[in-house]
Structure formats: C-alpha cells, structure tokens
PDB file of C-alpha atoms and ligand atoms in Angstrom:
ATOM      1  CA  UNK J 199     161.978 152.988 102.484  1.00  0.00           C
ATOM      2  CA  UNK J 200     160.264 153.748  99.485  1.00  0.00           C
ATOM      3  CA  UNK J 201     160.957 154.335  95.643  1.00  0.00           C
ATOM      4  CA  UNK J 202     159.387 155.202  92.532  1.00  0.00           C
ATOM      5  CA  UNK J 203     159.184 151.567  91.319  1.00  0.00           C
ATOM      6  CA  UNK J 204     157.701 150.534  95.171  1.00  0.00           C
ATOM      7  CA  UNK J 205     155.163 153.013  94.503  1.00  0.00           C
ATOM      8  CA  UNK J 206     154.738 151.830  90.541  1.00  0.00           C
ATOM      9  CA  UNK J 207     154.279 148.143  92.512  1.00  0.00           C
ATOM     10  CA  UNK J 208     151.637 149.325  94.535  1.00  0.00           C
ATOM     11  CA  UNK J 209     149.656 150.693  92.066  1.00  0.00           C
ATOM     12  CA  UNK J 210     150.165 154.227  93.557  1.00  0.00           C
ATOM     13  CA  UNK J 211     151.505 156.107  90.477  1.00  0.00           C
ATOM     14  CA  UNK J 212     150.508 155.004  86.685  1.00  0.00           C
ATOM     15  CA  UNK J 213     152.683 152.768  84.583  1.00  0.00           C
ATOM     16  CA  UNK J 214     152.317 150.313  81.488  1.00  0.00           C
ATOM     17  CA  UNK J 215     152.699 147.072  83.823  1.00  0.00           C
ATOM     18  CA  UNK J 216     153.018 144.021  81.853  1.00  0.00           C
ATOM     19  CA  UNK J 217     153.420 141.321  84.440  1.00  0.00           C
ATOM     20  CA  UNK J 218     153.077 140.676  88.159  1.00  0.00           C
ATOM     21  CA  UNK J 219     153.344 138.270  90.442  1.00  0.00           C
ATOM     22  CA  UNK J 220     154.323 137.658  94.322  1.00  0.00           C
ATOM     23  CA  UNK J 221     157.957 138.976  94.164  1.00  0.00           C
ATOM     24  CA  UNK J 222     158.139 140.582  90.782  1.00  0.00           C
ATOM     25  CA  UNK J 223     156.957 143.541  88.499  1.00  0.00           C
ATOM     26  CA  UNK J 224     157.766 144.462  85.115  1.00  0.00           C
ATOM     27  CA  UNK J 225     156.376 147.403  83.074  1.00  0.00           C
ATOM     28  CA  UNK J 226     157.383 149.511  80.167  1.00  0.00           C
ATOM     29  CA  UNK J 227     160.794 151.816  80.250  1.00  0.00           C
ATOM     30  CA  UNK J 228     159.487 155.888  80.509  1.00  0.00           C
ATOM     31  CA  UNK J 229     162.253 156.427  78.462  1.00  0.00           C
ATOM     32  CA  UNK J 230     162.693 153.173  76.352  1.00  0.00           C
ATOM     33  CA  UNK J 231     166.066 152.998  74.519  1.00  0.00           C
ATOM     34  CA  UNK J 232     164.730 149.983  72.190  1.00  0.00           C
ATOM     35  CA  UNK J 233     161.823 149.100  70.662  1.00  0.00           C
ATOM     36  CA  UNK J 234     161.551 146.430  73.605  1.00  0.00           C
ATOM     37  CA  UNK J 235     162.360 147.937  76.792  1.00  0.00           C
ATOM     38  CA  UNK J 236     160.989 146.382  80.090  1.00  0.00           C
ATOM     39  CA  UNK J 237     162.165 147.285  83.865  1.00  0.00           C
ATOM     40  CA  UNK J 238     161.500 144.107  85.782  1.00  0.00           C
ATOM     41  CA  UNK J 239     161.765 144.843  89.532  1.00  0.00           C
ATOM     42  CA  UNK J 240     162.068 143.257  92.611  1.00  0.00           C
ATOM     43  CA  UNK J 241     158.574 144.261  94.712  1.00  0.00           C
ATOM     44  CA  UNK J 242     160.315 144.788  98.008  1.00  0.00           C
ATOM     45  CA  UNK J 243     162.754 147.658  97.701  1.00  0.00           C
ATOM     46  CA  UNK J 244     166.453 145.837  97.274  1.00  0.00           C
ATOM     47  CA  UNK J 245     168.565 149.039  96.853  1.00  0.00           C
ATOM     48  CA  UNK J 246     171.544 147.226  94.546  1.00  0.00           C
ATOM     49  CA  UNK J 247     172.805 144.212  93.454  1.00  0.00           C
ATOM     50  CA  UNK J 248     175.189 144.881  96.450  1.00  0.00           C
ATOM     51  CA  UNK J 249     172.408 144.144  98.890  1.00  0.00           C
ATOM     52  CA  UNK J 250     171.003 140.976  97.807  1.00  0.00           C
ATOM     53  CA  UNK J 251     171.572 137.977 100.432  1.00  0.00           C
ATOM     54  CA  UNK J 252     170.904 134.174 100.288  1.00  0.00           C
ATOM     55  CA  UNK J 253     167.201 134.842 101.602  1.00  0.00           C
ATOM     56  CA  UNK J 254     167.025 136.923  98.201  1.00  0.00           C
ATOM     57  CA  UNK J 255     168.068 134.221  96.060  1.00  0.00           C
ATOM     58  CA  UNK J 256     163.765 133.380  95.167  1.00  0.00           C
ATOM     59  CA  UNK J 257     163.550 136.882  93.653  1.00  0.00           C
ATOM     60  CA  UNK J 258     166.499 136.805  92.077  1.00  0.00           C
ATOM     61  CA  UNK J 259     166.022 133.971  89.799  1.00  0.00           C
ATOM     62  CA  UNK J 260     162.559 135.027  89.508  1.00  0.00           C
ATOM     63  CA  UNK J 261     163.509 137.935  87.777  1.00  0.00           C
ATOM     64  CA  UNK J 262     165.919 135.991  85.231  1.00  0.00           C
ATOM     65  CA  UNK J 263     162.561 133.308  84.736  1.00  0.00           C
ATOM     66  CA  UNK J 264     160.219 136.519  84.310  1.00  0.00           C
ATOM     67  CA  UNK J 265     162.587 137.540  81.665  1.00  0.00           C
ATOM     68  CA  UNK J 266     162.740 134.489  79.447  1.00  0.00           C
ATOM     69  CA  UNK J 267     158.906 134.645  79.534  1.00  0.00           C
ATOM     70  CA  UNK J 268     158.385 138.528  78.802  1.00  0.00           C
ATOM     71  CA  UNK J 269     161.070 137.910  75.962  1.00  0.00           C
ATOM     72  CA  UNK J 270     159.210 135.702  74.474  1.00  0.00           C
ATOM     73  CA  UNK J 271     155.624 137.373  74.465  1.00  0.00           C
ATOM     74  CA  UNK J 272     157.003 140.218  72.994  1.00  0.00           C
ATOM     75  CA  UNK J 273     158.813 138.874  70.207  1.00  0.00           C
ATOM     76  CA  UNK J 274     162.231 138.975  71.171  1.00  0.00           C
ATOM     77  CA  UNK J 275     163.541 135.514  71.940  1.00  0.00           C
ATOM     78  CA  UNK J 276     164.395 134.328  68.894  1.00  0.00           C
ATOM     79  CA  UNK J 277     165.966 137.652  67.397  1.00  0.00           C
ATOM     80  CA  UNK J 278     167.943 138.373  70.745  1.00  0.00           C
ATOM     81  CA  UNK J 279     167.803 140.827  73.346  1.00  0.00           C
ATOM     82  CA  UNK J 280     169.818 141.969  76.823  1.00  0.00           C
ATOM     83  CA  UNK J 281     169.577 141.767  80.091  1.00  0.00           C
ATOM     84  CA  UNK J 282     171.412 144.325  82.014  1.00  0.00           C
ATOM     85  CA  UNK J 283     171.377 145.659  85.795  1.00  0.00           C
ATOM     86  CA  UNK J 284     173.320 148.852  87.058  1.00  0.00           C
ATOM     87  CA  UNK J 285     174.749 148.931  90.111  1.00  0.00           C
ATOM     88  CA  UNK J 286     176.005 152.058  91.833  1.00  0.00           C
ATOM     89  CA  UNK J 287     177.335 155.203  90.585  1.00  0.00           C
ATOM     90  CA  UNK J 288     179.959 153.825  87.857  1.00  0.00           C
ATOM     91  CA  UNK J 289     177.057 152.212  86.028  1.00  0.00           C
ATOM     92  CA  UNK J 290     175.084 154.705  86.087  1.00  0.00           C
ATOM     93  CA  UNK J 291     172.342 153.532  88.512  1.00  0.00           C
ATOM     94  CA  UNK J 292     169.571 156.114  88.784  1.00  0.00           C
ATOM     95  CA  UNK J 293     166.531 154.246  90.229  1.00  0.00           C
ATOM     96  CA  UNK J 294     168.031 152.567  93.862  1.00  0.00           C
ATOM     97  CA  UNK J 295     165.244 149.784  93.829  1.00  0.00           C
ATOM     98  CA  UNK J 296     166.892 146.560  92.181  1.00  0.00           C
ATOM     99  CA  UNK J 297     165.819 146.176  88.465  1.00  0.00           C
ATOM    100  CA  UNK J 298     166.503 144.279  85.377  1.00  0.00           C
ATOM    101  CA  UNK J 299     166.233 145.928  81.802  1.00  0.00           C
ATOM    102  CA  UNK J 300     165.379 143.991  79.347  1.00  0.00           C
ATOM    103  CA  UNK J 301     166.427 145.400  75.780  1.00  0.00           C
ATOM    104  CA  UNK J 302     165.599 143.843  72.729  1.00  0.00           C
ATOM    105  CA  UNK J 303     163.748 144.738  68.990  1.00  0.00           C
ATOM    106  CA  UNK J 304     166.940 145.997  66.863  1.00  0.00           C
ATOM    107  CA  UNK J 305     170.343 144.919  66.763  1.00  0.00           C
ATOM    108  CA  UNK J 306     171.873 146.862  70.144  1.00  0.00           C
ATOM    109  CA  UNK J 307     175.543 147.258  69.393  1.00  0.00           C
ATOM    110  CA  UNK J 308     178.451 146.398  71.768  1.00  0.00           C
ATOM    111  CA  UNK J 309     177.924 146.010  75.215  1.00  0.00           C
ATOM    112  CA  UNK J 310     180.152 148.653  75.871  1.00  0.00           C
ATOM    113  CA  UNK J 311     181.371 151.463  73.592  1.00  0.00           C
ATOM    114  CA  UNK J 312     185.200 151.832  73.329  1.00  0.00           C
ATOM    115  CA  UNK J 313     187.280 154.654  75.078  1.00  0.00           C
TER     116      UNK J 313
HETATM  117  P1  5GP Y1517     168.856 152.611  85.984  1.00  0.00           P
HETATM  118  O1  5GP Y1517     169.677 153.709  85.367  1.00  0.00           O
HETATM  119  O2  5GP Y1517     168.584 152.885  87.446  1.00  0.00           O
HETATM  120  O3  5GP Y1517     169.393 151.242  85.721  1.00  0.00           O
HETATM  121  O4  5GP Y1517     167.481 152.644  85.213  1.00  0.00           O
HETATM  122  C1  5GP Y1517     166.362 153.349  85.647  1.00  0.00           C
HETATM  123  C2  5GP Y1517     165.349 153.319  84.525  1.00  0.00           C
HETATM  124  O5  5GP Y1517     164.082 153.652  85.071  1.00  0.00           O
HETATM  125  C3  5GP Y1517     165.632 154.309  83.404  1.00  0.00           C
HETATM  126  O6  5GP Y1517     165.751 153.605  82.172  1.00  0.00           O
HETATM  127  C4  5GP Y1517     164.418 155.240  83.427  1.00  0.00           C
HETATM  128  O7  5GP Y1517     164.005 155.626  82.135  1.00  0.00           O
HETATM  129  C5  5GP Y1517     163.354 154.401  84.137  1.00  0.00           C
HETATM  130  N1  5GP Y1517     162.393 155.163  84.905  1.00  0.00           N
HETATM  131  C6  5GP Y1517     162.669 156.126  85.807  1.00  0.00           C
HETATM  132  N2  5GP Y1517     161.538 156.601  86.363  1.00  0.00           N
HETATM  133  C7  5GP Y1517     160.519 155.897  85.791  1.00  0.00           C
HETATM  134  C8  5GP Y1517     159.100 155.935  85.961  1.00  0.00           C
HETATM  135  O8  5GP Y1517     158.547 156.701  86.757  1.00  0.00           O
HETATM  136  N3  5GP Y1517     158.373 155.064  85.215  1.00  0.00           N
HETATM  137  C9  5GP Y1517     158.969 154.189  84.344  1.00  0.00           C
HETATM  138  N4  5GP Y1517     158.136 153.378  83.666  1.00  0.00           N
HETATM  139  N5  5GP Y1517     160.296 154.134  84.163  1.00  0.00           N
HETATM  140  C10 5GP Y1517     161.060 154.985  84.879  1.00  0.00           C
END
C-alpha cells in the first residue's frame, strides 16, 4: 500500500521536511491553516488511529516526543499550540496514512465550533 505521505517519506515527491528519523516524518502542511502547521507521520503506512496495535505503540509515542521537540524549534511551546489526528470520515480524514497536525502561531479558537 502506498500514500502520498509514504511517497513524501521516501523522498519520491517534494515537500518542506523538517525532521526525520527511523519511524517518523514531519514536514510543512500544503495547505497550512496556522502560521505553524506541521503533518508528522508515521513512515510505514498506518491507515487510522483504528489500526494501530501494541507492536505500534514505539511510533506512536514517537510522534507525541517529535511533537514537543518541533514545538519548540519553531516557537510555539511557550505560546501554545494543538495536536490533533482525524480519524475516518466524521473527522474529516482525507490523507489514510496516520498523521499528527501540529497547529500553533495565533490563538486557534475552540476545539470545536458550536452547532
Ligand atoms: P487530514 O484531513 O487527513 O487529517 O489531513 C491531511 C492534510 O494533509 C491536510 O491538511 C492537507 O493540506 C495535507 N496534505 C495533503 N496532501 C499533501 C501534500 O501532498 N503535501 C503536503 N505537504 N501536505 C498535504
């Protein structure tokens, strides 16, 4: 199986990437909705949250660690920022290749807007 972000990990199509290491990749949004807005992926193709097992668990908090880290070289940490993953159709999941965003650089509002 492969993805856009598999093929962004391999080098295959262009991206600003920011960070890399043996499980994870992060580069810059196409489409950024914040001043600081970072994708940080798994680099084997996890479809969804809904996928992950226990042998997932090192890339999982690898992502959270790569966060903290990213946050910080960019400026972010001390102002605040999010960390938000879709999963499935209800959130709105485009890209079916786990990802974090990270969102940060202006105050971003509720979590959720109201119905
Ligand atoms: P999702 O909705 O799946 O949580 O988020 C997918 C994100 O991937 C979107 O914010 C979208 O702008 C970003 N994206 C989609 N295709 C590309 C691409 O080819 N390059 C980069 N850098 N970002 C992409």
């Amino acid at each position: 199986m492969t993805t856009i972000f598999a093929q962004i990990v391999r080098g295959e199509i262009p991206a600003d990437i920011i960070y890399q290491d043996d499980l994870v990749t992060a580069f810059r949004d196409i489409h950024p909705l914040a001043p600081v807005h970072i994708l940080i992926v798994s680099n084997e193709v996890i479809p969804t949250v809904n996928d992950l097992t226990i042998e997932d668990e090192q890339v999982a908090g690898r992502m959270m660690l790569v966060a903290k880290k990213i946050a910080e070289q960019e400026g972010v940490a001390e102002s605040g920022y999010r960390l938000l993953i879709n999963c499935r159709d209800h959130a709105g999941q485009e890209v079916y290749h786990l990802h974090m965003h990270l969102l940060g650089g202006r105050p971003l509002g509720p979590m959720l807007a109201r119905q």
